[in-house]
PDB file of C-alpha atoms in Angstrom:
ATOM      1  CA  GLN A 925     -18.872   2.028   1.331  1.00 82.00           C
ATOM      2  CA  VAL A 926     -15.190   2.288  -0.394  1.00 90.00           C
ATOM      3  CA  GLN A 927     -13.760   0.365  -3.239  1.00 94.00           C
ATOM      4  CA  LEU A 928     -10.071  -0.016  -3.779  1.00 95.00           C
ATOM      5  CA  VAL A 929      -8.252  -0.967  -6.907  1.00 95.00           C
ATOM      6  CA  GLU A 930      -4.497  -1.557  -6.943  1.00 97.00           C
ATOM      7  CA  SER A 931      -2.280  -1.906 -10.056  1.00 97.00           C
ATOM      8  CA  GLY A 932       1.496  -1.655 -10.886  1.00 97.00           C
ATOM      9  CA  GLY A 933       2.745  -5.060  -9.836  1.00 97.00           C
ATOM     10  CA  GLY A 934       4.884  -7.326 -11.897  1.00 97.00           C
ATOM     11  CA  LEU A 935       8.050  -9.140 -12.104  1.00 98.00           C
ATOM     12  CA  VAL A 936      11.425  -7.373 -11.523  1.00 98.00           C
ATOM     13  CA  GLN A 937      14.893  -8.358 -10.779  1.00 98.00           C
ATOM     14  CA  PRO A 938      16.631  -7.873  -7.658  1.00 98.00           C
ATOM     15  CA  GLY A 939      17.806  -4.184  -7.331  1.00 98.00           C
ATOM     16  CA  GLY A 940      14.681  -3.031  -9.712  1.00 98.00           C
ATOM     17  CA  SER A 941      11.895  -0.699  -9.008  1.00 98.00           C
ATOM     18  CA  LEU A 942       8.069  -0.544  -9.269  1.00 98.00           C
ATOM     19  CA  ARG A 943       5.490   1.862  -8.085  1.00 98.00           C
ATOM     20  CA  LEU A 944       2.233   0.545  -6.969  1.00 98.00           C
ATOM     21  CA  SER A 945      -1.103   2.507  -7.400  1.00 98.00           C
ATOM     22  CA  CYS A 946      -4.300   2.441  -5.485  1.00 97.00           C
ATOM     23  CA  ALA A 947      -7.260   4.262  -6.773  1.00 95.00           C
ATOM     24  CA  ALA A 948     -10.008   4.796  -4.091  1.00 93.00           C
ATOM     25  CA  SER A 949     -13.925   5.555  -4.907  1.00 91.00           C
ATOM     26  CA  GLY A 950     -17.221   5.691  -2.820  1.00 83.00           C
ATOM     27  CA  SER A 951     -16.321   7.554   0.475  1.00 72.00           C
ATOM     28  CA  LEU A 952     -18.803  10.435   1.338  1.00 63.00           C
ATOM     29  CA  PHE A 953     -16.668  11.890   3.840  1.00 67.00           C
ATOM     30  CA  GLY A 954     -13.125  11.238   2.416  1.00 78.00           C
ATOM     31  CA  ILE A 955     -10.448   8.602   3.347  1.00 87.00           C
ATOM     32  CA  ASP A 956      -8.683   9.481   6.813  1.00 90.00           C
ATOM     33  CA  VAL A 957      -5.759   6.977   6.249  1.00 93.00           C
ATOM     34  CA  MET A 958      -4.616   4.983   3.123  1.00 94.00           C
ATOM     35  CA  GLY A 959      -1.965   2.498   3.449  1.00 96.00           C
ATOM     36  CA  TRP A 960      -0.012  -0.690   2.000  1.00 98.00           C
ATOM     37  CA  TYR A 961       0.205  -4.121   3.588  1.00 98.00           C
ATOM     38  CA  ARG A 962       1.803  -6.994   1.987  1.00 98.00           C
ATOM     39  CA  GLN A 963       1.491 -10.941   2.516  1.00 98.00           C
ATOM     40  CA  ALA A 964       3.843 -13.490   1.408  1.00 96.00           C
ATOM     41  CA  PRO A 965       2.826 -17.102   0.868  1.00 91.00           C
ATOM     42  CA  GLY A 966       2.538 -18.872   4.398  1.00 93.00           C
ATOM     43  CA  LYS A 967       3.244 -15.550   6.208  1.00 96.00           C
ATOM     44  CA  GLN A 968       0.879 -12.992   8.251  1.00 96.00           C
ATOM     45  CA  ARG A 969      -0.014 -10.032   6.232  1.00 97.00           C
ATOM     46  CA  ALA A 970       1.943  -7.131   7.559  1.00 96.00           C
ATOM     47  CA  LEU A 971       2.133  -3.185   7.517  1.00 97.00           C
ATOM     48  CA  VAL A 972       4.374  -1.638   4.837  1.00 98.00           C
ATOM     49  CA  ALA A 973       3.567   1.931   4.964  1.00 97.00           C
ATOM     50  CA  LYS A 974       0.483   4.264   5.709  1.00 97.00           C
ATOM     51  CA  ILE A 975      -0.129   7.744   5.230  1.00 96.00           C
ATOM     52  CA  THR A 976      -3.074  10.386   6.846  1.00 94.00           C
ATOM     53  CA  LYS A 977      -5.099  12.861   4.775  1.00 90.00           C
ATOM     54  CA  GLY A 978      -2.534  15.435   6.297  1.00 90.00           C
ATOM     55  CA  GLY A 979       0.598  13.531   4.725  1.00 93.00           C
ATOM     56  CA  ILE A 980       1.816  12.214   7.945  1.00 96.00           C
ATOM     57  CA  THR A 981       3.585   8.608   7.103  1.00 97.00           C
ATOM     58  CA  THR A 982       4.553   5.554   8.946  1.00 97.00           C
ATOM     59  CA  TYR A 983       6.986   2.775   7.608  1.00 97.00           C
ATOM     60  CA  THR A 984       8.052  -0.570   8.853  1.00 95.00           C
ATOM     61  CA  ASP A 985      11.612  -0.261   9.878  1.00 89.00           C
ATOM     62  CA  SER A 986      13.018  -2.652   7.603  1.00 89.00           C
ATOM     63  CA  LEU A 987      11.877  -0.925   4.667  1.00 90.00           C
ATOM     64  CA  LYS A 988      12.653   2.959   5.610  1.00 81.00           C
ATOM     65  CA  GLY A 989      15.058   4.399   2.633  1.00 91.00           C
ATOM     66  CA  ARG A 990      13.800   1.881   0.107  1.00 97.00           C
ATOM     67  CA  PHE A 991       9.979   2.673   0.160  1.00 98.00           C
ATOM     68  CA  THR A 992       8.183   5.643  -0.264  1.00 97.00           C
ATOM     69  CA  ILE A 993       4.567   6.270   0.154  1.00 97.00           C
ATOM     70  CA  SER A 994       2.612   9.262  -1.050  1.00 96.00           C
ATOM     71  CA  ARG A 995      -1.025  10.364  -1.653  1.00 93.00           C
ATOM     72  CA  ASP A 996      -3.288  12.432  -4.138  1.00 90.00           C
ATOM     73  CA  ASN A 997      -6.101  13.299  -2.017  1.00 83.00           C
ATOM     74  CA  ALA A 998      -7.814  15.138  -5.180  1.00 84.00           C
ATOM     75  CA  LYS A 999      -7.585  11.931  -6.962  1.00 86.00           C
ATOM     76  CA  ASN A1000      -8.075   9.539  -4.157  1.00 88.00           C
ATOM     77  CA  THR A1001      -5.114   7.753  -4.887  1.00 93.00           C
ATOM     78  CA  VAL A1002      -1.993   6.320  -2.952  1.00 96.00           C
ATOM     79  CA  TYR A1003       1.361   5.275  -4.190  1.00 97.00           C
ATOM     80  CA  LEU A1004       4.113   3.217  -3.115  1.00 98.00           C
ATOM     81  CA  GLN A1005       7.177   3.739  -4.783  1.00 98.00           C
ATOM     82  CA  MET A1006       9.535   0.412  -4.184  1.00 98.00           C
ATOM     83  CA  ASN A1007      13.309   0.699  -4.939  1.00 98.00           C
ATOM     84  CA  SER A1008      16.254  -1.582  -4.444  1.00 97.00           C
ATOM     85  CA  LEU A1009      13.961  -4.412  -4.341  1.00 97.00           C
ATOM     86  CA  LYS A1010      14.911  -7.714  -2.862  1.00 96.00           C
ATOM     87  CA  PRO A1011      13.574 -11.297  -3.548  1.00 97.00           C
ATOM     88  CA  GLU A1012      12.199 -10.969   0.239  1.00 95.00           C
ATOM     89  CA  ASP A1013      10.057  -8.270  -1.137  1.00 97.00           C
ATOM     90  CA  THR A1014       8.043 -11.051  -3.082  1.00 97.00           C
ATOM     91  CA  ALA A1015       4.439 -10.462  -1.824  1.00 98.00           C
ATOM     92  CA  THR A1016       1.229  -9.861  -2.611  1.00 98.00           C
ATOM     93  CA  TYR A1017       0.568  -5.989  -1.961  1.00 98.00           C
ATOM     94  CA  TYR A1018      -2.922  -4.921  -0.675  1.00 98.00           C
ATOM     95  CA  CYS A1019      -4.218  -1.630  -0.576  1.00 97.00           C
ATOM     96  CA  ASN A1020      -6.003  -0.301   2.770  1.00 96.00           C
ATOM     97  CA  ALA A1021      -8.398   2.631   3.417  1.00 95.00           C
ATOM     98  CA  VAL A1022      -9.600   4.007   6.773  1.00 93.00           C
ATOM     99  CA  VAL A1023     -12.784   5.982   7.077  1.00 89.00           C
ATOM    100  CA  ILE A1024     -13.263   7.319  10.679  1.00 84.00           C
ATOM    101  CA  THR A1025     -17.036   7.183  11.587  1.00 76.00           C
ATOM    102  CA  GLY A1026     -16.852   7.301  15.231  1.00 72.00           C
ATOM    103  CA  ASN A1027     -14.656   4.271  14.941  1.00 77.00           C
ATOM    104  CA  GLY A1028     -12.348   3.296  11.819  1.00 82.00           C
ATOM    105  CA  VAL A1029     -13.886   1.306   9.271  1.00 89.00           C
ATOM    106  CA  ASN A1030     -11.215  -0.628   7.065  1.00 92.00           C
ATOM    107  CA  TYR A1031     -11.516  -1.419   3.547  1.00 94.00           C
ATOM    108  CA  TRP A1032      -9.167  -3.695   1.410  1.00 96.00           C
ATOM    109  CA  GLY A1033      -8.148  -4.140  -2.232  1.00 97.00           C
ATOM    110  CA  GLU A1034      -7.872  -7.112  -4.080  1.00 97.00           C
ATOM    111  CA  GLY A1035      -4.093  -7.345  -4.055  1.00 97.00           C
ATOM    112  CA  THR A1036      -1.312  -6.808  -6.692  1.00 97.00           C
ATOM    113  CA  LEU A1037       1.359  -9.477  -6.846  1.00 98.00           C
ATOM    114  CA  VAL A1038       4.904  -8.250  -6.698  1.00 98.00           C
ATOM    115  CA  THR A1039       7.621 -10.905  -7.575  1.00 98.00           C
ATOM    116  CA  VAL A1040      11.526  -9.851  -7.300  1.00 98.00           C
ATOM    117  CA  SER A1041      13.492 -12.802  -8.859  1.00 97.00           C
ATOM    118  CA  SER A1042      16.519 -13.172 -11.139  1.00 93.00           C
TER     119      SER A1042
END
């Protein structure tokens, strides 16, 4: 069982930056993959980025160059640095963790709201 707590969301102007954090606890075996997803009102939850325990990253193509995911395994924390923010980035951002026990088991945080507006 894993608990995930996100922080760092808020209101920023277009072109601004935010860094989201997600702290994880409760895994006996370590967390294999951590990632960020986002969901805007009326839309599906979609992948932003994910990172393996070894540091291999995956990004949604439209966000490459603006968003950077990183991970501190000792702290069980994943970060999302968001730069050059656009109004279209407005969404609730959710932390995700996968623990592989035969099959992967998914855990989700409660979400943190990011609003990009002038």
